[in-house]
Coordinates of C-alpha atoms and ligand atoms in Angstrom, one line a residue:
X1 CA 34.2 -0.1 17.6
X2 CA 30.2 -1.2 18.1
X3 CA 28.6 -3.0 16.3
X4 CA 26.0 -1.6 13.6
X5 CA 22.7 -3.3 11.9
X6 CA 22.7 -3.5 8.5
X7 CA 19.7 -1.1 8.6
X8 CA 22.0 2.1 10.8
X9 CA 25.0 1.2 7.9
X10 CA 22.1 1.6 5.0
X11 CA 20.4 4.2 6.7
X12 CA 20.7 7.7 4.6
X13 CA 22.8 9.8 6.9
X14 CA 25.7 6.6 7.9
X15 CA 29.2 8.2 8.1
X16 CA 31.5 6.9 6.4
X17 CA 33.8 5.1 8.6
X18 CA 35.2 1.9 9.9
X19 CA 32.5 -0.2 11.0
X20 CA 31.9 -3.5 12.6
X21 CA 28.5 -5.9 11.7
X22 CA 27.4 -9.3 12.4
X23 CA 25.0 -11.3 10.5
X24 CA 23.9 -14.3 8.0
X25 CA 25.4 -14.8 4.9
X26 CA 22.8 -14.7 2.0
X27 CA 25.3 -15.0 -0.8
X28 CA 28.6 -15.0 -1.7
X29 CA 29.4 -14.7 -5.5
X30 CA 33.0 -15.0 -7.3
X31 CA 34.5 -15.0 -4.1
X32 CA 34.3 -11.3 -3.6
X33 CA 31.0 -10.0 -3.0
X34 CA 28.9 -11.0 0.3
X35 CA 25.4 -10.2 0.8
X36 CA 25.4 -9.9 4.5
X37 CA 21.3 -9.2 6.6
X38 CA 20.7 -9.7 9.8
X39 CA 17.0 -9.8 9.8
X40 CA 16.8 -5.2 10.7
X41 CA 16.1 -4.8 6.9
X42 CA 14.8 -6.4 4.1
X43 CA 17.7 -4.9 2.9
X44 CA 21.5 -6.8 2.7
X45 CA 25.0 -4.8 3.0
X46 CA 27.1 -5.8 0.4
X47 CA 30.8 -6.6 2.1
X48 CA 33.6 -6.7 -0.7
X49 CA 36.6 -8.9 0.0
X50 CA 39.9 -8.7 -1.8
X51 CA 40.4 -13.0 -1.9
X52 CA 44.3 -12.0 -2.1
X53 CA 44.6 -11.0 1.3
X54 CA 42.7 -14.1 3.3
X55 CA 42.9 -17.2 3.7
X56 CA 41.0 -19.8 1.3
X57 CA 40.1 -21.9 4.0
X58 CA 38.3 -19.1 6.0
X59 CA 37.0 -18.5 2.5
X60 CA 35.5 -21.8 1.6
X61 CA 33.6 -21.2 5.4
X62 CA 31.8 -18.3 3.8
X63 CA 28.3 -20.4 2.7
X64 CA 24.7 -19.2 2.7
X65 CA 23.5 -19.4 5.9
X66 CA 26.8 -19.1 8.1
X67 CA 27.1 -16.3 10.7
X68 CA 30.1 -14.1 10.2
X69 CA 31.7 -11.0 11.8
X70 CA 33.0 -8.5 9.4
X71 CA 35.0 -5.2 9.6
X72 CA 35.7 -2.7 7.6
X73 CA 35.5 0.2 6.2
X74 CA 31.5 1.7 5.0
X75 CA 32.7 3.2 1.5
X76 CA 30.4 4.3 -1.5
X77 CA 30.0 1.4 -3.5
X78 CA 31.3 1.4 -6.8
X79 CA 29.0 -1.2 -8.2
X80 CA 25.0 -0.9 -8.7
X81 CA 22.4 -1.6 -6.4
X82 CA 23.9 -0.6 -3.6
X83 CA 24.7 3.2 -2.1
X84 CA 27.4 1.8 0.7
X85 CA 29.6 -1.6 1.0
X86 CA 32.3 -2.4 3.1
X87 CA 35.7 -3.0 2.4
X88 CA 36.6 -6.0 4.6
X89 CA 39.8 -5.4 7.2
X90 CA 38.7 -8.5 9.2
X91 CA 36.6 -11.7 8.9
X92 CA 35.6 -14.3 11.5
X93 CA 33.2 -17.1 10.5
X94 CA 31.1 -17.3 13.9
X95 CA 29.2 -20.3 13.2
X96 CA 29.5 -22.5 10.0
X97 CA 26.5 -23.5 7.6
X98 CA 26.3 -26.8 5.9
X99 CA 26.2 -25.9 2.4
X100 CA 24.8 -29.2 0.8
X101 CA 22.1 -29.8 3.6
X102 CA 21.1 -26.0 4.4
X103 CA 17.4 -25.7 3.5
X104 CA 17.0 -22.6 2.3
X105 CA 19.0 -21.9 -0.4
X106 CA 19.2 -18.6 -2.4
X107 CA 16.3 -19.7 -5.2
X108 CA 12.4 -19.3 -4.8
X109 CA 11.0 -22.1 -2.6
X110 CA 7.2 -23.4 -2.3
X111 CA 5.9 -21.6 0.6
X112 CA 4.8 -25.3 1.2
X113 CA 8.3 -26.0 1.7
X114 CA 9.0 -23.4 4.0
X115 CA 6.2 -24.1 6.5
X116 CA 7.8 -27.1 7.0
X117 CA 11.2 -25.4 7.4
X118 CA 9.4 -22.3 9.4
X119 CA 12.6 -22.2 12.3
X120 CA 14.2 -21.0 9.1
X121 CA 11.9 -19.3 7.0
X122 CA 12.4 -15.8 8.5
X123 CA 15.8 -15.8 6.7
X124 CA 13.9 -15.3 3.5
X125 CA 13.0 -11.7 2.0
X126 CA 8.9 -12.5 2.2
X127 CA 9.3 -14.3 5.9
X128 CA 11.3 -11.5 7.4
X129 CA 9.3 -8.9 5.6
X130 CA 5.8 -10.4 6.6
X131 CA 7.5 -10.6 10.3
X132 CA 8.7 -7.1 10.9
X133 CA 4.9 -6.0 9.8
X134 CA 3.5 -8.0 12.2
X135 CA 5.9 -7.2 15.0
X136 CA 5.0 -3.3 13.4
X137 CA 1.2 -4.1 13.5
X138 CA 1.2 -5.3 16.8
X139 CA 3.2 -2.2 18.4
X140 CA 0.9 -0.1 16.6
X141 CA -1.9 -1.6 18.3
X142 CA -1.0 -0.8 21.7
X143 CA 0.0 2.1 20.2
X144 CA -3.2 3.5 19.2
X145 CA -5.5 2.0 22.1
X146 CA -2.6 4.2 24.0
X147 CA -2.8 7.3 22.3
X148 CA -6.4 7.1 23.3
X149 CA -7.5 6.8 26.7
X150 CA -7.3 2.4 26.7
X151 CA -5.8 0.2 29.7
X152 CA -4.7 -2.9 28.1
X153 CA -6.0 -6.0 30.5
X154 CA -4.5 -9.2 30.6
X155 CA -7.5 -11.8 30.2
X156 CA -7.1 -15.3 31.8
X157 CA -6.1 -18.0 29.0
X158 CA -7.7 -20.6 31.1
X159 CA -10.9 -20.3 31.6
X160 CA -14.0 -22.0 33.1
X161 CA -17.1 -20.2 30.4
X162 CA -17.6 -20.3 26.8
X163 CA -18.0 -16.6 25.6
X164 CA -18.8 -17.4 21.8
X165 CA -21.4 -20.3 23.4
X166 CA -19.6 -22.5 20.0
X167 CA -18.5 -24.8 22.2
X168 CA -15.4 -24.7 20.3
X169 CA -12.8 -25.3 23.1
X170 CA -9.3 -27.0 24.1
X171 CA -9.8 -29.0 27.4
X172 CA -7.2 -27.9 30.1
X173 CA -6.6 -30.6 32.3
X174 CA -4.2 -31.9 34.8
X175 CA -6.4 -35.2 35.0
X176 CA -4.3 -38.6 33.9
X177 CA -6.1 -39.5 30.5
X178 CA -6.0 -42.9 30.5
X179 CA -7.5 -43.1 34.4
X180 CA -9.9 -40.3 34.6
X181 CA -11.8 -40.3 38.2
X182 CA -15.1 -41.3 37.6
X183 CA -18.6 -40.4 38.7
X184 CA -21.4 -42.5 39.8
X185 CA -22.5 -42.1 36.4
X186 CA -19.6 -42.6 34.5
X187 CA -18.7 -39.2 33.3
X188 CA -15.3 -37.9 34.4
X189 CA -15.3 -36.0 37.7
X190 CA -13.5 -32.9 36.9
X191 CA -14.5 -31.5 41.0
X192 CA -11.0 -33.6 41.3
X193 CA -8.9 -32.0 38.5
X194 CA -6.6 -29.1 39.0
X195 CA -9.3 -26.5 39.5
X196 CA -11.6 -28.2 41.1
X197 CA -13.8 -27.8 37.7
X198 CA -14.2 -28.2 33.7
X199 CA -11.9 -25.6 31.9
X200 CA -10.9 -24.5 28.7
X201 CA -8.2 -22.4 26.6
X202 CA -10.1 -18.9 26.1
X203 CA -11.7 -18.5 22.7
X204 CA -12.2 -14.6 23.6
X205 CA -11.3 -11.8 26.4
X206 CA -14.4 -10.1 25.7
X207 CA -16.6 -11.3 28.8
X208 CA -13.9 -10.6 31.3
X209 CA -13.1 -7.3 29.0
X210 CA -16.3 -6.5 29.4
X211 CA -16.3 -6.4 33.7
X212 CA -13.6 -4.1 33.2
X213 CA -14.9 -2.0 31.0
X214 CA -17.3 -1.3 33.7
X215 CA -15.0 0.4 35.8
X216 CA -12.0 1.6 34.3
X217 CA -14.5 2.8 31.2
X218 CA -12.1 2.2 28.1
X219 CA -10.1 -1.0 28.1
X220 CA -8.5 -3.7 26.0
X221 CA -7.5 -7.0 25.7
X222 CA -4.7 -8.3 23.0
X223 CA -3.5 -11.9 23.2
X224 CA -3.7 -15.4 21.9
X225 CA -7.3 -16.8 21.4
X226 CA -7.8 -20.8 21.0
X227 CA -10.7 -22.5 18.9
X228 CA -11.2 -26.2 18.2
X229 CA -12.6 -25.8 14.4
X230 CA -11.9 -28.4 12.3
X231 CA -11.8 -26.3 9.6
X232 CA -8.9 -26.5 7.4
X233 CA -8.8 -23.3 5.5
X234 CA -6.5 -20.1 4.3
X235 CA -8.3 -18.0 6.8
X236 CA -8.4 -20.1 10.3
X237 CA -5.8 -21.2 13.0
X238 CA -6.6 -23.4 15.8
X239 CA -4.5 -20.7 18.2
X240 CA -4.9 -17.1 16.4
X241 CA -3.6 -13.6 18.4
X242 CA -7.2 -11.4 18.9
X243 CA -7.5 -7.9 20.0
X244 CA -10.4 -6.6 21.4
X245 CA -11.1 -3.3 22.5
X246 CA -14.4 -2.9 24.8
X247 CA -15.9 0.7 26.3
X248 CA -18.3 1.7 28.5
X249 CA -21.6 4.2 27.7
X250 CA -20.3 3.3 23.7
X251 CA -23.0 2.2 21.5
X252 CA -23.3 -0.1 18.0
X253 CA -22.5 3.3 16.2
X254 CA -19.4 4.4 17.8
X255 CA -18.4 0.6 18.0
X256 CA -18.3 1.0 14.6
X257 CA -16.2 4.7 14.4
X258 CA -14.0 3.0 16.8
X259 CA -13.4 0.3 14.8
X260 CA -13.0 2.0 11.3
X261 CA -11.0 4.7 13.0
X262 CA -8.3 2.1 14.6
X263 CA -7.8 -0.4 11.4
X264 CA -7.2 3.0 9.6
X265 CA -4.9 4.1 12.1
X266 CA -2.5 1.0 12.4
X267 CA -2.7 0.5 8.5
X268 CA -1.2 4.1 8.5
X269 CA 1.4 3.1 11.2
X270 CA 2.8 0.6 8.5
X271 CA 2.6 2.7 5.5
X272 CA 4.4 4.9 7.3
X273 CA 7.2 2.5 9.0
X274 CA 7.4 -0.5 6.9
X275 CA 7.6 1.2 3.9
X276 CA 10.6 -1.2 2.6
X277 CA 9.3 -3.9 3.6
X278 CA 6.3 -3.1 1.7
X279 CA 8.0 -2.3 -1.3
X280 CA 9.2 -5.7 -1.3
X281 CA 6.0 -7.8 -0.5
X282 CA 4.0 -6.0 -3.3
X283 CA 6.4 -6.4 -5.8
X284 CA 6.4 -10.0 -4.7
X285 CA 2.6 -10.3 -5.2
X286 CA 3.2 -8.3 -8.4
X287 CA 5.3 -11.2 -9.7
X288 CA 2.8 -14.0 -8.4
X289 CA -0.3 -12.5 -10.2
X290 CA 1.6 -12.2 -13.9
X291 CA 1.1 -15.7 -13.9
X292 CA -2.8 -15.1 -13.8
X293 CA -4.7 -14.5 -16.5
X294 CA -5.4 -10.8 -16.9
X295 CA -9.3 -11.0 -15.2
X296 CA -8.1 -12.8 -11.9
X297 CA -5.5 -9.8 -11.5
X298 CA -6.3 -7.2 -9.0
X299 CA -6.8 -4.0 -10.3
X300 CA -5.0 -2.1 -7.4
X301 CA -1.2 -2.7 -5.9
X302 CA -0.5 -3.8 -2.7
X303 CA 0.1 -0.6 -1.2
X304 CA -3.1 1.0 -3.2
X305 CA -4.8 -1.5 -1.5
X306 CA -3.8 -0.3 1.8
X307 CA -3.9 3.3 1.0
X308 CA -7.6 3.1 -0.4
X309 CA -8.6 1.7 3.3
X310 CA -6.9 4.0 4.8
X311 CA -8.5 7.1 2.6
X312 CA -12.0 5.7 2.2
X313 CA -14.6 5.4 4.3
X314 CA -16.0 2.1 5.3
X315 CA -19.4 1.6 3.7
X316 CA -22.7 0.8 6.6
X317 CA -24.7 -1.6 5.5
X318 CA -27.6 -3.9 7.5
X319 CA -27.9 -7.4 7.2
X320 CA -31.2 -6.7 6.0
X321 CA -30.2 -4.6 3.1
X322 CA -27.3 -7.3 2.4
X323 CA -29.6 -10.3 1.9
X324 CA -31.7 -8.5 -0.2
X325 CA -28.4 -7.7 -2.3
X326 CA -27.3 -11.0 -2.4
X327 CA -30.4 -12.7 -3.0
X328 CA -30.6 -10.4 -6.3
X329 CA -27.4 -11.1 -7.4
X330 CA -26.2 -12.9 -10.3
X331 CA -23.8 -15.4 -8.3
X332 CA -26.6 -16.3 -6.3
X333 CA -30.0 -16.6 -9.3
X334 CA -26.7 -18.4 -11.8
X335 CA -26.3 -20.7 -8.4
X336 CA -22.8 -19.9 -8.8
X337 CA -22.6 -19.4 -4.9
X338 CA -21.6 -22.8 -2.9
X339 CA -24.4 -22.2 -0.2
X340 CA -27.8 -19.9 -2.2
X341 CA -29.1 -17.4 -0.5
X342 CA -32.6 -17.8 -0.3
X343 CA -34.5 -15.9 2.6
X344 CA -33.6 -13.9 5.4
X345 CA -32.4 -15.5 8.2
X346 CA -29.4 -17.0 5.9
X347 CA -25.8 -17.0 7.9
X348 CA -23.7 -15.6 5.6
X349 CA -20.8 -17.5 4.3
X350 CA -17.2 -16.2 3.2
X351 CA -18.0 -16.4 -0.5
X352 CA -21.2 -13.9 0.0
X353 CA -19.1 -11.6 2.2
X354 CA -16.3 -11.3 -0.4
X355 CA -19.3 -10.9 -3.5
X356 CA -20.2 -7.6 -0.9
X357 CA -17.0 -6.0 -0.9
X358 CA -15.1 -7.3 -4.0
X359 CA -18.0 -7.3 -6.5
X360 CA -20.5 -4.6 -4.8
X361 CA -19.6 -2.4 -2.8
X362 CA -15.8 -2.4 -3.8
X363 CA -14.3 -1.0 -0.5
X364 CA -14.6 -2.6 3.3
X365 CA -17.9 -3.0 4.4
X366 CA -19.5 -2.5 8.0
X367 CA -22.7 -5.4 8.5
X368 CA -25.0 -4.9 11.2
X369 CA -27.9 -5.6 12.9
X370 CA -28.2 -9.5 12.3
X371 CA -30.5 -12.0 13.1
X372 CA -30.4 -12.7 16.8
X373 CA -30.5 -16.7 15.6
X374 CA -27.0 -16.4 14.1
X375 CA -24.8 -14.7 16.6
X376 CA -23.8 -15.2 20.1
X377 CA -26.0 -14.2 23.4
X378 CA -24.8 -11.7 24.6
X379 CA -25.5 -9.3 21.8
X380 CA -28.4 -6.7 22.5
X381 CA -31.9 -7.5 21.3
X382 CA -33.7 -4.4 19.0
X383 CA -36.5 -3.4 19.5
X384 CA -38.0 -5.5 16.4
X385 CA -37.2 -8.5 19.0
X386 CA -35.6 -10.5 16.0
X387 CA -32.2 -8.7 15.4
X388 CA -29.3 -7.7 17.6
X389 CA -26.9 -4.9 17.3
X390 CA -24.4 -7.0 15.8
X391 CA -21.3 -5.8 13.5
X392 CA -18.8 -7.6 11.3
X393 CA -16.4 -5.4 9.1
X394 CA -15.6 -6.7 6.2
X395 CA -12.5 -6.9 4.5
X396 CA -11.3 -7.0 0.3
X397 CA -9.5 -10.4 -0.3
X398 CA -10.3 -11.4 3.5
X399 CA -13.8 -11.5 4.6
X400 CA -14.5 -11.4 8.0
X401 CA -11.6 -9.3 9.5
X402 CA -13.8 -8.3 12.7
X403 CA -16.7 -8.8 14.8
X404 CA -18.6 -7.0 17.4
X405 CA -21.6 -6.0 19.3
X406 CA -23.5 -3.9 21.6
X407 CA -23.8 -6.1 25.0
X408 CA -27.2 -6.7 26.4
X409 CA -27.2 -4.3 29.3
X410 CA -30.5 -5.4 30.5
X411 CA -30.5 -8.2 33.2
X412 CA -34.1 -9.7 32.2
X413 CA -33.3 -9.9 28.6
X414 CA -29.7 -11.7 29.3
X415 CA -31.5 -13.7 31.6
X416 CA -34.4 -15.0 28.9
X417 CA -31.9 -15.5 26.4
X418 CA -29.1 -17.5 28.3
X419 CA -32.3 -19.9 29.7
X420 CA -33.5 -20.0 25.6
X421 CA -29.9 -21.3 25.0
X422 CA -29.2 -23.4 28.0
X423 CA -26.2 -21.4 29.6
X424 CA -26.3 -22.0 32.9
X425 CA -26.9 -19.1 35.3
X426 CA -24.2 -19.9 37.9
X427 CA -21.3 -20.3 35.2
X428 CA -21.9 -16.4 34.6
X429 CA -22.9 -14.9 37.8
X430 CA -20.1 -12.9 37.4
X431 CA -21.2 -11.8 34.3
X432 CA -24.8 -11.4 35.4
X433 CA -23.7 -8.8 38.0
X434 CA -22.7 -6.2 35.8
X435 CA -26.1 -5.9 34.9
X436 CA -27.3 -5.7 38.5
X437 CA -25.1 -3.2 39.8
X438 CA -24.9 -0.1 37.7
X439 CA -25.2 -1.4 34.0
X440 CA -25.0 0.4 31.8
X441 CA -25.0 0.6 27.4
X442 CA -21.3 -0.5 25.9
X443 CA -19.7 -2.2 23.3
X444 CA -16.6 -4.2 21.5
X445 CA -15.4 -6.0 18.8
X446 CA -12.6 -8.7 18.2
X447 CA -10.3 -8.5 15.3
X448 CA -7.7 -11.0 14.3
X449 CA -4.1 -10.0 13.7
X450 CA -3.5 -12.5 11.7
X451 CA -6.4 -11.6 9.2
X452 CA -4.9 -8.0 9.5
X453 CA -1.6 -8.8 8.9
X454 CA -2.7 -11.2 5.5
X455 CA -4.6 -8.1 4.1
X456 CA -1.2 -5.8 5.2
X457 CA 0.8 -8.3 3.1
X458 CA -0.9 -9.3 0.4
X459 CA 0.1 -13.2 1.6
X460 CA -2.9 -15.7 1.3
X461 CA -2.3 -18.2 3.9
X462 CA -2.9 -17.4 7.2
X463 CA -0.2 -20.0 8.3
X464 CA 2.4 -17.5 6.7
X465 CA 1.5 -15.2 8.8
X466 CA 2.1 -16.7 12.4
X467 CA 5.6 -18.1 13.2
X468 CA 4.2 -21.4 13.7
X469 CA 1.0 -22.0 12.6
X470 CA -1.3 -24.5 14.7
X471 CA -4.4 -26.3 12.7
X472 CA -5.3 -29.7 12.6
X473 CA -2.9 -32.1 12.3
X474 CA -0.3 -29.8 13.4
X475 CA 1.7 -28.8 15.7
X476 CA 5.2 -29.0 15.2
X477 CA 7.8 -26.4 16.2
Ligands
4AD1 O1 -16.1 -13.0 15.4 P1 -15.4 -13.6 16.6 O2 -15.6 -15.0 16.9 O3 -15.8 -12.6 17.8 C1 -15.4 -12.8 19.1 O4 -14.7 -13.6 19.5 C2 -16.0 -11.7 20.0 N1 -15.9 -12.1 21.4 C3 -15.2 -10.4 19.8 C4 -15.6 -9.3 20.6 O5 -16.7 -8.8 20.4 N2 -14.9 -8.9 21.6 O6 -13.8 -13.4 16.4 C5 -13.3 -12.1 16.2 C6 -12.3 -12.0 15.1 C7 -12.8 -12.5 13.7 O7 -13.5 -11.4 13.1 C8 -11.6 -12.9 13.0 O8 -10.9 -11.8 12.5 C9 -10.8 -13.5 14.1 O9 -11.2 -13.0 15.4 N3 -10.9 -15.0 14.2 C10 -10.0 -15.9 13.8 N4 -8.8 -15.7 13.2 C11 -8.0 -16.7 12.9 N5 -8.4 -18.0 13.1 C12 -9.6 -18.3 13.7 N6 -10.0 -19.5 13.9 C13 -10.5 -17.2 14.0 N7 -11.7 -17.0 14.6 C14 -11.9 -15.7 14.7
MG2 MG1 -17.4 -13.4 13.9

């Protein structure tokens, strides 16, 4: 007999039959009824044992959190909740579970908790949930870029140039800390490190996307992204998963119809695939916001939420117009806003971008064309000579969930503006070149998963949405 998951035994057309499963005890009430998942469904299998014909010793082995091997026979269950169960034949405790010190017992704990138990948070409903949807997202990804004409490239993780110019970065080093060699001058001389130079974790594929762009025409990058912020909030990791798409002969407007066309896409791929999972985590959220007062409720569901991106069209909307919005708005004359918006030129903050598409325009927002000051170099410089073709779409309840631009394509313009901002010439060459042998217009955005998978799940911390979470302070696991 082969082993089934709990998800074939639940699935609608199961034969009824004896069957063999292996999993995690979730429960086990009046010494009958085991709740038995093994992480293929939010969903358990209920096995039903007749106490009378085992042993109470193998019995007293059944705790939350043990591994067992049951078989049976898959009957219609008598009881509620349930379509099938298993009358258990045979029972093997594979590996026991310490009742009294197991950590995650079968009440609601503090998500607080949890991180700090995150090697065994996935054996909760909302951990395992949240972690099928981003295993879902990310196949979905590929999926799409697939389905469409895109070579996913691997990007180096170590790398020796700052794309986002933030200076933002994790030294790599193979250099003993505490005896560094030295220069004349007393700065470390990285010539005699590992690579001969200075380098870094990447904070973004996108410049060595882009020299692929230019000759296989349509590519992609998804993988792990690295940025030194210190800043400790619900929407930032220190090591974060980015994808970022990046075509040739594309422009700011079909960056933008790419990029509308692909979140709609993999939000779809869940509705249509996670749909239990789903169920679950907006029921969850349903629970969480009774205890708000009625006004700090949302107005939509979970999967409304999701649905409405996927139906509705993305509202366009320049920086320009944006400031004048903001600076108008009652937040910002009531100085209700943290940072007021008071002329053009303003970066805008997470608190402006949510007044945009929670309070104003009420659906995801597309902002472009921003001041050249406020974004990074390589973005391409209108013809007003003050704004580049810039985009970041934003997200309900998120913010910033991507960014992206049309490059400079023009040598003499990159040129002007790396000298403006003191990049040095020869740590992009390389980068330089594609403008001096056949450049040509194109364009890409980054989006984070992690953002994507918090708007997906309704769950509010971005560390819930990674298996383990790195920010400052913290690295464990
Ligand atoms: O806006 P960003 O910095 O853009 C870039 O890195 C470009 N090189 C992308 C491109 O054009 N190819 O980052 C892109 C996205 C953000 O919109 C955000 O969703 C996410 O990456 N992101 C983070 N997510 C989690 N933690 C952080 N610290 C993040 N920083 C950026
Ligand atoms: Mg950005």
């Amino acid at each position: 007999m082969t082993t089934k998951s709990v998800a074939e035994l639940l699935s609608k057309d199961v034969t009824l039959q004896d069957v063999t499963v292996k999993g995690w005890v979730r429960t086990f009430r009046a010494n009958r009824f085991i709740a038995l998942n093994d992480g293929s469904t939010i969903n358990n299998i209920q096995c039903v044992v007749d106490f009378e014909n085992f042993d109470e010793a193998l019995l007293k082995r059944i705790t939350t959190g043990s591994a067992i091997h049951v078989t049976g026979e898959l009957v219609e269950s008598q009881g509620k909740g349930q379509s099938v169960e298993i009358q258990v034949k045979a029972l093997d405790v594979l590996g026991d579970s310490d009742p009294e010190t197991y950590p995650i017992q079968p009440k609601k704990h503090t998500f607080e908790f949890l991180r700090e138990n995150a090697h065994l948070r996935t054996r909760t409903n909302t951990f395992s949930a949240v972690m099928r949807l981003r295993s879902s997202l990310s196949f979905a990804i590929h999926k799409y870029f697939n389905e469409n004409g895109f070579y996913y490239i691997h990007t180096p993780i170590v790398t020796g140039s700052d794309a986002e110019g933030a200076g933002e970065m994790f030294r790599v080093t193979g250099l003993d800390a505490k005896n560094p060699p030295l220069n004349d001058d007393g700065s470390v001389d990285y010539k005699q490190d590992f690579f001969g130079k200075e380098t870094n974790l990447t904070v973004s594929g996108q410049l060595e996307a882009e020299t692929y762009a230019m000759s296989l025409g349509k590519v992609y990058t998804f993988g792990p992204a690295f940025r030194a912020e210190n800043s400790n909030t619900t929407r930032h990791l220190a090591e974060f998963w980015m994808v970022e798409p990046e075509v040739a002969f594309m422009d700011l407007a079909g960056n933008m119809d790419l990029a509308e066309d692909f979140m709609k896409s993999v939000l779809s791929y869940a509705l249509e695939n996670n749909k239990e999972d789903l169920e679950f985590l907006e029921k969850r959220l349903l629970d969480e916001e009774k205890k708000l007062p009625q006004a700090q409720r949302s107005d939509m569901s979970l999967i409304e939420k999701i649905k409405f991106v996927v139906d509705n069209n993305f509202k366009r909307v320049s920086y320009t117009e944006a400031i004048d919005i903001l600076r108008n708005c009652k937040p910002n004359k009531k100085k209700k806003f943290k940072y007021i918006i008071e002329e053009w030129g303003a970066d805008l903050q997470s608190e402006h971008e949510r007044f945009l598409v929670e309070k104003h325009f009420k659906c995801p927002v597309i902002l472009f064309d921003y001041p050249a000051s406020i974004k990074a170099f390589y973005m391409r410089l209108n013809e007003d000579g003050k704004t580049v073709r810039a985009m970041d779409v934003l997200f309900p309840g998120i913010g910033e969930m991507a960014g992206g631009s049309q490059r400079e394509e023009r040598l003499d313009v990159l040129k002007e503006k790396m000298k403006a901002l003191d990049i040095p010439e020869e740590e992009l060459w390389w980068y330089l070149d594609l403008r001096k042998y056949g450049t040509a217009v194109h364009s890409g955005f980054g989006l984070g998963l992690e953002r994507l998978i918090m708007f997906a799940t309704g769950i509010s911390n971005i560390r819930d949405v990674i298996p383990y979470p790195r920010t400052p302070q913290n690295a464990e696991f």
